[in-house]
Short mmCIF file of C-alpha atoms and ligand atoms in Angstrom, two decimals:
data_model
loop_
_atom_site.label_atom_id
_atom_site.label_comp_id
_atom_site.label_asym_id
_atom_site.label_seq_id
_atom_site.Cartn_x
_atom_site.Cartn_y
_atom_site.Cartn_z
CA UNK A 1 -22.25 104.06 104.73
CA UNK A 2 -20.81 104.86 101.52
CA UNK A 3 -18.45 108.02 100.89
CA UNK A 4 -20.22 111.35 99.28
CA UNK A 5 -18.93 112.12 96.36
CA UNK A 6 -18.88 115.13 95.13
CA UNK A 7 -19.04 115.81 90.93
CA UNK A 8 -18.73 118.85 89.30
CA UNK A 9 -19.52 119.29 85.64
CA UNK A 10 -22.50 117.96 84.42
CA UNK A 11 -22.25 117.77 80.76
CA UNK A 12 -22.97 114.95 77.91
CA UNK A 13 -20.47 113.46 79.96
CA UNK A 14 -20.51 114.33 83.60
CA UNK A 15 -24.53 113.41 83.65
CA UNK A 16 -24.70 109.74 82.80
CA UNK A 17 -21.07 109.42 84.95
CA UNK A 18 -22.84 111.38 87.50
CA UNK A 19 -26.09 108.62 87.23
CA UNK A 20 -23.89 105.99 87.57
CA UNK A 21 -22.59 106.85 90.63
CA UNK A 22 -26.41 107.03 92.33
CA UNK A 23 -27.29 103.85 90.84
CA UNK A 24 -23.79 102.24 92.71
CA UNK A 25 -25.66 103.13 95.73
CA UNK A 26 -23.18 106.39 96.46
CA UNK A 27 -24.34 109.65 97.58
CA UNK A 28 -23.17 112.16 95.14
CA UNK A 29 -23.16 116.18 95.72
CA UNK A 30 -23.41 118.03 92.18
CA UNK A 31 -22.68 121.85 90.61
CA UNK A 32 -22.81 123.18 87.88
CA UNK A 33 -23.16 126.53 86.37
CA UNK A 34 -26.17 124.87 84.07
CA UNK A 35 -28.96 125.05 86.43
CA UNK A 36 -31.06 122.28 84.57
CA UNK A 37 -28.80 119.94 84.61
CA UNK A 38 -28.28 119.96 88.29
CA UNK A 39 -32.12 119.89 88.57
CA UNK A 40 -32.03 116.51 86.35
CA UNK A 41 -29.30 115.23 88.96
CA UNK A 42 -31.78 116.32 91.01
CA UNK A 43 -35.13 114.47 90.52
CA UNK A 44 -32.22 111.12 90.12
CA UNK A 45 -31.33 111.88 94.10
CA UNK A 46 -28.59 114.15 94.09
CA UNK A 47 -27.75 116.85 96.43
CA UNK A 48 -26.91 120.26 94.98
CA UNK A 49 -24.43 123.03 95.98
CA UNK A 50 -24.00 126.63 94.63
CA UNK A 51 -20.33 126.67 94.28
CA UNK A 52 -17.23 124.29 94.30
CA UNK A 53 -16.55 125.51 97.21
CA UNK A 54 -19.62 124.28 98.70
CA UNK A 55 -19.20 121.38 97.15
CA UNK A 56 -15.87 120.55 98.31
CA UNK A 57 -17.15 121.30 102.18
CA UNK A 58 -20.47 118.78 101.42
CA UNK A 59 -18.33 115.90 99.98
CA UNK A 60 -16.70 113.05 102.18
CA UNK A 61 -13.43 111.91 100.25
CA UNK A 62 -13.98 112.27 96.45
CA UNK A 63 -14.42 115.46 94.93
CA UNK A 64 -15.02 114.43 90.93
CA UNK A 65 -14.20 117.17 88.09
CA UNK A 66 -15.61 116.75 84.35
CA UNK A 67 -15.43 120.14 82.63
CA UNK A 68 -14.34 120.87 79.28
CA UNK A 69 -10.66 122.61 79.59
CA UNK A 70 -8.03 123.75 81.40
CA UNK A 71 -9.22 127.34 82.07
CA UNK A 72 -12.66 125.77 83.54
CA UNK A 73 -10.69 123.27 85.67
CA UNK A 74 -8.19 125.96 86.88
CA UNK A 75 -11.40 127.91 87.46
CA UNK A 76 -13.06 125.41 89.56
CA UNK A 77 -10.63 124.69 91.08
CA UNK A 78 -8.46 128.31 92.33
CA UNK A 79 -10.87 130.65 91.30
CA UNK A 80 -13.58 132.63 93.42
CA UNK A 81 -15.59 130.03 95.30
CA UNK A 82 -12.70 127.71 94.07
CA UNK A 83 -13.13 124.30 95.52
CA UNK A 84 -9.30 125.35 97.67
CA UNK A 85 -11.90 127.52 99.42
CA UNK A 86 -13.77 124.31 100.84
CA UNK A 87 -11.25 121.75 100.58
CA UNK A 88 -9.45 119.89 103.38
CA UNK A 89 -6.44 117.55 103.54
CA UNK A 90 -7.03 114.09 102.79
CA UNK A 91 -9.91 114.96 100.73
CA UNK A 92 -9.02 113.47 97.16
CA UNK A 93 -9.76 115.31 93.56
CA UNK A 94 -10.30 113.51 90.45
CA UNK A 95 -10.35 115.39 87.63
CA UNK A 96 -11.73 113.20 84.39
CA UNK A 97 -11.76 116.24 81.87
CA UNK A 98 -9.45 116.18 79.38
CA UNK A 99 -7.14 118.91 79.49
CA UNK A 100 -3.14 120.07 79.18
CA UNK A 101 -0.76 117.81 80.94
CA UNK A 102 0.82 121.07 82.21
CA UNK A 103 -2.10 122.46 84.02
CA UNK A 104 -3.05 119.39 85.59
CA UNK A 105 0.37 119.38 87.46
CA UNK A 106 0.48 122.74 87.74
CA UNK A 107 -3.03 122.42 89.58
CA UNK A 108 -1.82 118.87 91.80
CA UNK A 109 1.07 120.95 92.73
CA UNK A 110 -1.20 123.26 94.09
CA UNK A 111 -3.49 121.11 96.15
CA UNK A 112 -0.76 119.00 97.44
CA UNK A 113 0.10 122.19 99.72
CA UNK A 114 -3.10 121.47 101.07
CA UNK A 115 -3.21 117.87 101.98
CA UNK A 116 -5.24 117.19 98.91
CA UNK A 117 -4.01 114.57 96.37
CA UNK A 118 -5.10 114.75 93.14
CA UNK A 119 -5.59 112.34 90.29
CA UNK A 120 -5.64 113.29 86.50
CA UNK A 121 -8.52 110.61 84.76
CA UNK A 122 -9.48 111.76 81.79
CA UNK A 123 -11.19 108.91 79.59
CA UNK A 124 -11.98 107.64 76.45
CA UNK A 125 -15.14 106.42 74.60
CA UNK A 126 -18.24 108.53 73.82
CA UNK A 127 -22.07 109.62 75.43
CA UNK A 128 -22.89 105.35 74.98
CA UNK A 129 -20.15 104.77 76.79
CA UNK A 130 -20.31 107.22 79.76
CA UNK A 131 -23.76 105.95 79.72
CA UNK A 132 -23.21 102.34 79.91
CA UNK A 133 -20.31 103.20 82.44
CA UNK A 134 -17.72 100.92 80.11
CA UNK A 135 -15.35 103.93 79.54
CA UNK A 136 -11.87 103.33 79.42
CA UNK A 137 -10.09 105.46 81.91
CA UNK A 138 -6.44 106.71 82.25
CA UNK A 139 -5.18 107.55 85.34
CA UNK A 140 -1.89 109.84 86.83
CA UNK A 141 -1.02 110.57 90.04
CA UNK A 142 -0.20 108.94 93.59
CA UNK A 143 -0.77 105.37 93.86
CA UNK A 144 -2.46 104.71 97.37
CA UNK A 145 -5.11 107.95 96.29
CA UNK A 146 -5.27 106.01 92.95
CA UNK A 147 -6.23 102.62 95.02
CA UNK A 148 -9.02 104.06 97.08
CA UNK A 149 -10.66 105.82 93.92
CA UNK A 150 -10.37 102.37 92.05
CA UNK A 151 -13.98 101.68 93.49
CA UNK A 152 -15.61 104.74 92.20
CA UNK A 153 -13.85 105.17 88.64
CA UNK A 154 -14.54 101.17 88.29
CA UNK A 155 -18.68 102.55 88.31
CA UNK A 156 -17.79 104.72 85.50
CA UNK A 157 -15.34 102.72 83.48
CA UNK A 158 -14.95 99.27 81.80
CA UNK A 159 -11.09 99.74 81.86
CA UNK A 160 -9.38 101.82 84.75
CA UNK A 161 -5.06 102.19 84.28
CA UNK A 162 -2.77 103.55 86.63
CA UNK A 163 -0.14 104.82 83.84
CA UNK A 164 2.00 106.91 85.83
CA UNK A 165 2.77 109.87 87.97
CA UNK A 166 0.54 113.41 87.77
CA UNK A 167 -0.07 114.58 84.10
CA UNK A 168 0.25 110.81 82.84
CA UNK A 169 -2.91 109.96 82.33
CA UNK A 170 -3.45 113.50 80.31
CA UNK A 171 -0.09 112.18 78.32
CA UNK A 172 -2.21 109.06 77.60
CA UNK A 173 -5.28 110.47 76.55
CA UNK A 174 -3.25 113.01 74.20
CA UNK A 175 -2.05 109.99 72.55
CA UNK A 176 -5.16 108.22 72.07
CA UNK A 177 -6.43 111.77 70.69
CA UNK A 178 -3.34 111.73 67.97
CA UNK A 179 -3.61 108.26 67.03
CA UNK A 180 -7.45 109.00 66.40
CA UNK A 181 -6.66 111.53 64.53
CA UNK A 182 -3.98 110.89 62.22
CA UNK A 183 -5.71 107.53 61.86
CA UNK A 184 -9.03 108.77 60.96
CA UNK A 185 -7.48 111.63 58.65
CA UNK A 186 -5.22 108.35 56.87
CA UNK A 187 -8.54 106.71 56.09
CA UNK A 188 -10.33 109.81 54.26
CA UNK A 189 -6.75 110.34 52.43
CA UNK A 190 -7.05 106.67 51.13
CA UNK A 191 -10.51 106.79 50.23
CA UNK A 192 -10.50 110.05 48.67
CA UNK A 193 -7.42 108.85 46.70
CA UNK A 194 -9.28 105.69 45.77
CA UNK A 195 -12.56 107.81 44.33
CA UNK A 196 -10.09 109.97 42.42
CA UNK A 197 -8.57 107.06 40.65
CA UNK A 198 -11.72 105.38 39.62
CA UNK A 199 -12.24 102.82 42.11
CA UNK A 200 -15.33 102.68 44.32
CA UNK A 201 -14.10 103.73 47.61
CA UNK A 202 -16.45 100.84 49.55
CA UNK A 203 -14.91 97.90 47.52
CA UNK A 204 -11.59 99.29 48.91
CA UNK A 205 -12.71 99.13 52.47
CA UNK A 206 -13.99 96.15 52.00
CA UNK A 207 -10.62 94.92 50.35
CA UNK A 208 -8.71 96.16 53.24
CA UNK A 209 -10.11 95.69 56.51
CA UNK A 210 -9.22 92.88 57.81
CA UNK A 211 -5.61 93.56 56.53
CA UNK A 212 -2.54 95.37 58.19
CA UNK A 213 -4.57 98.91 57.42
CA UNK A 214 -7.47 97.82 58.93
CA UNK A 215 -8.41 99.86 62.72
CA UNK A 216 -11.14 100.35 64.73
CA UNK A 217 -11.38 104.04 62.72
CA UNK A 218 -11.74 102.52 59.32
CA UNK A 219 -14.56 100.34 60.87
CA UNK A 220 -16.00 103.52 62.68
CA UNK A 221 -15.22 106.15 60.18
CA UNK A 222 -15.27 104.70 56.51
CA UNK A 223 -18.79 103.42 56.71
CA UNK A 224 -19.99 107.28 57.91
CA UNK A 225 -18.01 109.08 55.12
CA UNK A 226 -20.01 106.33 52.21
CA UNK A 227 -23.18 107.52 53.78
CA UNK A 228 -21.66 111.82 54.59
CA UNK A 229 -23.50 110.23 58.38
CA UNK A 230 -21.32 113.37 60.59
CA UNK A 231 -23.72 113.09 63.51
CA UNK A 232 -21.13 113.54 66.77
CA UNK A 233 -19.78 111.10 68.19
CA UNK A 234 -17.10 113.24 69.13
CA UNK A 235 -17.00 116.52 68.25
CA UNK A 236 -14.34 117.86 65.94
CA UNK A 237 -14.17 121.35 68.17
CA UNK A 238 -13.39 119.06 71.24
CA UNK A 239 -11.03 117.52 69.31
CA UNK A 240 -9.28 120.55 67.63
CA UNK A 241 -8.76 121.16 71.99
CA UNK A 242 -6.60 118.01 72.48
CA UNK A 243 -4.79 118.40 69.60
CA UNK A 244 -3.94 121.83 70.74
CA UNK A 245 -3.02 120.52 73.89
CA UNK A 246 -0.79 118.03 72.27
CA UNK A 247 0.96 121.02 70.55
CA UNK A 248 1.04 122.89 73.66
CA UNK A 249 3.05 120.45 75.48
CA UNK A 250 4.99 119.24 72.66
CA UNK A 251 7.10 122.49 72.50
CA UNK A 252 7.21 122.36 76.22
CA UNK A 253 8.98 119.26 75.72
CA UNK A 254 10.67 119.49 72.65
CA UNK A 255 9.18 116.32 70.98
CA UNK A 256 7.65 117.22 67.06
CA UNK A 257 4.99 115.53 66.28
CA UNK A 258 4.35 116.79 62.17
CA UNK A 259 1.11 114.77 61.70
CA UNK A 260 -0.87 116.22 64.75
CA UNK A 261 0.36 119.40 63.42
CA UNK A 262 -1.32 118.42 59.93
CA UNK A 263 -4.66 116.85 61.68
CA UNK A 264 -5.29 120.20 63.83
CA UNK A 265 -5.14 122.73 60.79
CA UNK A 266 -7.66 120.72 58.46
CA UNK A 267 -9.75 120.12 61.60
CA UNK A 268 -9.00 123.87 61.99
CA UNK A 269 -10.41 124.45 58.52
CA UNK A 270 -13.79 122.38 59.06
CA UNK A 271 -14.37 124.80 61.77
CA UNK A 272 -13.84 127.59 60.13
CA UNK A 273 -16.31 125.99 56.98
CA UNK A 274 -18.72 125.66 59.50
CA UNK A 275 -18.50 121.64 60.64
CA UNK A 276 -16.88 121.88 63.75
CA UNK A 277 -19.73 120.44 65.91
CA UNK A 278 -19.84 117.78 63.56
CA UNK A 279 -17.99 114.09 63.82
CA UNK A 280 -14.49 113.99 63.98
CA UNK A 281 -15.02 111.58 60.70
CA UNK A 282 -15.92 115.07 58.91
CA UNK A 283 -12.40 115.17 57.88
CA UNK A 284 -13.55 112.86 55.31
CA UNK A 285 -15.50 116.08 54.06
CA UNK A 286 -12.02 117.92 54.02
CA UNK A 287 -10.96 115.46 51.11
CA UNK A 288 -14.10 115.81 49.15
CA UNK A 289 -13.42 119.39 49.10
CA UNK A 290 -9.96 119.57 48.69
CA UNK A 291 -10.55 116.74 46.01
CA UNK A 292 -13.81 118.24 44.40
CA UNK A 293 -15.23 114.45 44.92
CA UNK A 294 -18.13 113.19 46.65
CA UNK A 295 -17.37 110.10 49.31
CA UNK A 296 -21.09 109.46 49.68
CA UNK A 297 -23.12 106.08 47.87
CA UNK A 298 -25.11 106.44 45.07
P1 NAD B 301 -19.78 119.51 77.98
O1 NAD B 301 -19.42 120.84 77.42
O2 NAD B 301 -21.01 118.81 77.48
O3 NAD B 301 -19.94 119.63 79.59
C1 NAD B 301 -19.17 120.45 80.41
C2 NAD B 301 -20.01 120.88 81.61
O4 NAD B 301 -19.20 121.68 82.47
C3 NAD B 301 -21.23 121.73 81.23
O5 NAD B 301 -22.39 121.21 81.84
C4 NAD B 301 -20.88 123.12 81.76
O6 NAD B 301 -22.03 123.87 82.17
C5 NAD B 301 -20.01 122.76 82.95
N1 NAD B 301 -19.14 123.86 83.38
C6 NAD B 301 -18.32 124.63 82.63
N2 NAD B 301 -17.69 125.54 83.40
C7 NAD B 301 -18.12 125.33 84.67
C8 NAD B 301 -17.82 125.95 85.92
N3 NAD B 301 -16.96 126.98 86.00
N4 NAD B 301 -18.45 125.49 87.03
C9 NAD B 301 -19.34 124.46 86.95
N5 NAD B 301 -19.66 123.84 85.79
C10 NAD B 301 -19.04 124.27 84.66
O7 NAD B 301 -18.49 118.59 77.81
P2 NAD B 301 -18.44 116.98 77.74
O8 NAD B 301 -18.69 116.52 76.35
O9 NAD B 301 -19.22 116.42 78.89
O10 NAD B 301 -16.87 116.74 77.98
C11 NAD B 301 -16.24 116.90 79.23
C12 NAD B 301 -14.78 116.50 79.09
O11 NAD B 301 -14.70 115.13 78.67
C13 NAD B 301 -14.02 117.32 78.03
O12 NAD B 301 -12.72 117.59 78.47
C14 NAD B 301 -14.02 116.40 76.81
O13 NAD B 301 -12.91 116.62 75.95
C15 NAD B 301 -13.93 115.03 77.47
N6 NAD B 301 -14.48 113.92 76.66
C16 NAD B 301 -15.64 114.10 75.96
C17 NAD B 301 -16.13 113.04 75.19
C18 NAD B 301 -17.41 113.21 74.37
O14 NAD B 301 -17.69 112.34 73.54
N7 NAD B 301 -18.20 114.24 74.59
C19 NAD B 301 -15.46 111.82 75.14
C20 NAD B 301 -14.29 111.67 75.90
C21 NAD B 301 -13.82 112.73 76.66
#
């Protein structure tokens, strides 16, 4: 029979990952503080428990994690009705939520006392994508607990990497998140720049794309900011939370990284004007304002 997995952190995320999982053929065990989502996991076959605690005790081997930051992972994890309360060795936790590098090894530290091995697997790619089960997922921590979770994170994910030991796959992710970012924030610069001068901003993209500045973001992003389309996508408060992250850990390790340190404080602005559930590609609103210019067609 196949293992019982428990998942934890049921979320635009954690629900389709959670789906996925039941339509593999696995038994999953699910919590979360949002009783209707664990009633939707529910009427799809799930089991339910109250705490993580519970949950830990219900699961076989895999105890899944998918919560939005380090204080809610830390709190799942340690706090009361912590899944520590439930857990026992050679049960494995996989935590896919994107948080600090530092707490993640802070919390494997933690569990290795008890047995328990835990893997850091935050992802990348949207809702579609945790729907389709094609993310692309980045993985830290012991090798032979990374090899038996291949299986499961290969239901969720297109693209699953072993980069490295605890806290590497956070590391990875954090990149991704600056590269997005800087990226995204380069292509509103240059279009804004372009509208300023004159030149209509679309006959630039389409000038440029398939050149050395052309990206994934300019194909993603430019198109949105012609039409001022900010639907998320991803969000630009969970974004202004990895950046932060990135910060966090970069004075832990002395590296300086000036353009995250740009990104987060006009993404920091957009929240504070009101946008920050909207698309990270709202920074191309931060350059129509700073600009007194309009992006948009027409
Ligand atoms: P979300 O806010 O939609 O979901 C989080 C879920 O955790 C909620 O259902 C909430 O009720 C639950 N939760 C919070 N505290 C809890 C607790 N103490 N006990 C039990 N449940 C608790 O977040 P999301 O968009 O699903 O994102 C989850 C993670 O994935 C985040 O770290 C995010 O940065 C990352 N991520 C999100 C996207 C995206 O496009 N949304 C893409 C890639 C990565």
């Amino acid at each position: 029979m196949m293992d019982k997995i428990g998942f934890i952190g049921l979320g635009i995320m954690g629900r389709p990952m959670a789906k996925n999982l039941i339509k593999a053929g696995y038994q999953v065990v699910v919590c979360d503080v949002n009783q209707a989502a664990v009633e939707e996991l529910r009427a799809c076959g799930a089991e339910s428990a109250a705490t993580p605690a519970e949950t830990a005790e219900k699961a076989g081997t895999f105890i899944i994690t998918m919560l939005p930051n380090s204080p809610h992972v830390r709190d799942v994890t340690t706090g009361e009705n912590g899944l520590v309360k439930g857990i026992r060795a050679g049960q494995i936790v996989v935590d896919m939520s994107s948080i600090s590098p530092i707490a993640s090894r802070e919390l494997n530290a933690l569990l290795k006392e008890k047995g328990v091995e835990m893997l850091d697997a935050p992802v990348s790619g949207g809702q579609e994508k945790a729907e389709q089960g094609t993310l692309a997922i980045m993985v830290g921590g012991d090798s032979s607990a990374f090899e038996q979770a291949r299986p499961i994170l290969e239901k969720m994910g297109a693209t699953v990497t072993l980069v490295g030991e605890s806290g590497a796959g956070q590391i990875t992710k954090l990149v991704n998140q600056m590269i997005v970012g800087i990226n995204i924030s380069a292509v509103a610069e240059g279009m804004a720049f372009a509208k300023k001068a004159g030149v209509d901003p679309r006959k630039v993209f389409e000038a440029v794309r398939k050149g050395l500045a052309g990206s994934q973001c300019l194909e993603d992003k430019a198109p949105r900011m012609f039409d001022g389309r900010y639907d998320p996508g991803f969000r630009i408060n969970l974004h202004i939370k990895d950046l932060w992250n990135v910060l966090e850990t970069s004075r832990a390790i002395n590296c300086s990284v000036p353009l995250s340190g740009q990104v987060i404080e006009m993404m920091i602005a957009l929240a504070g004007d009101g946008q920050e559930c909207k698309d990270h590609g709202a920074l191309g609103l931060y350059y129509e304002k700073l600009n007194g210019i309009s992006l948009k067609r027409g």
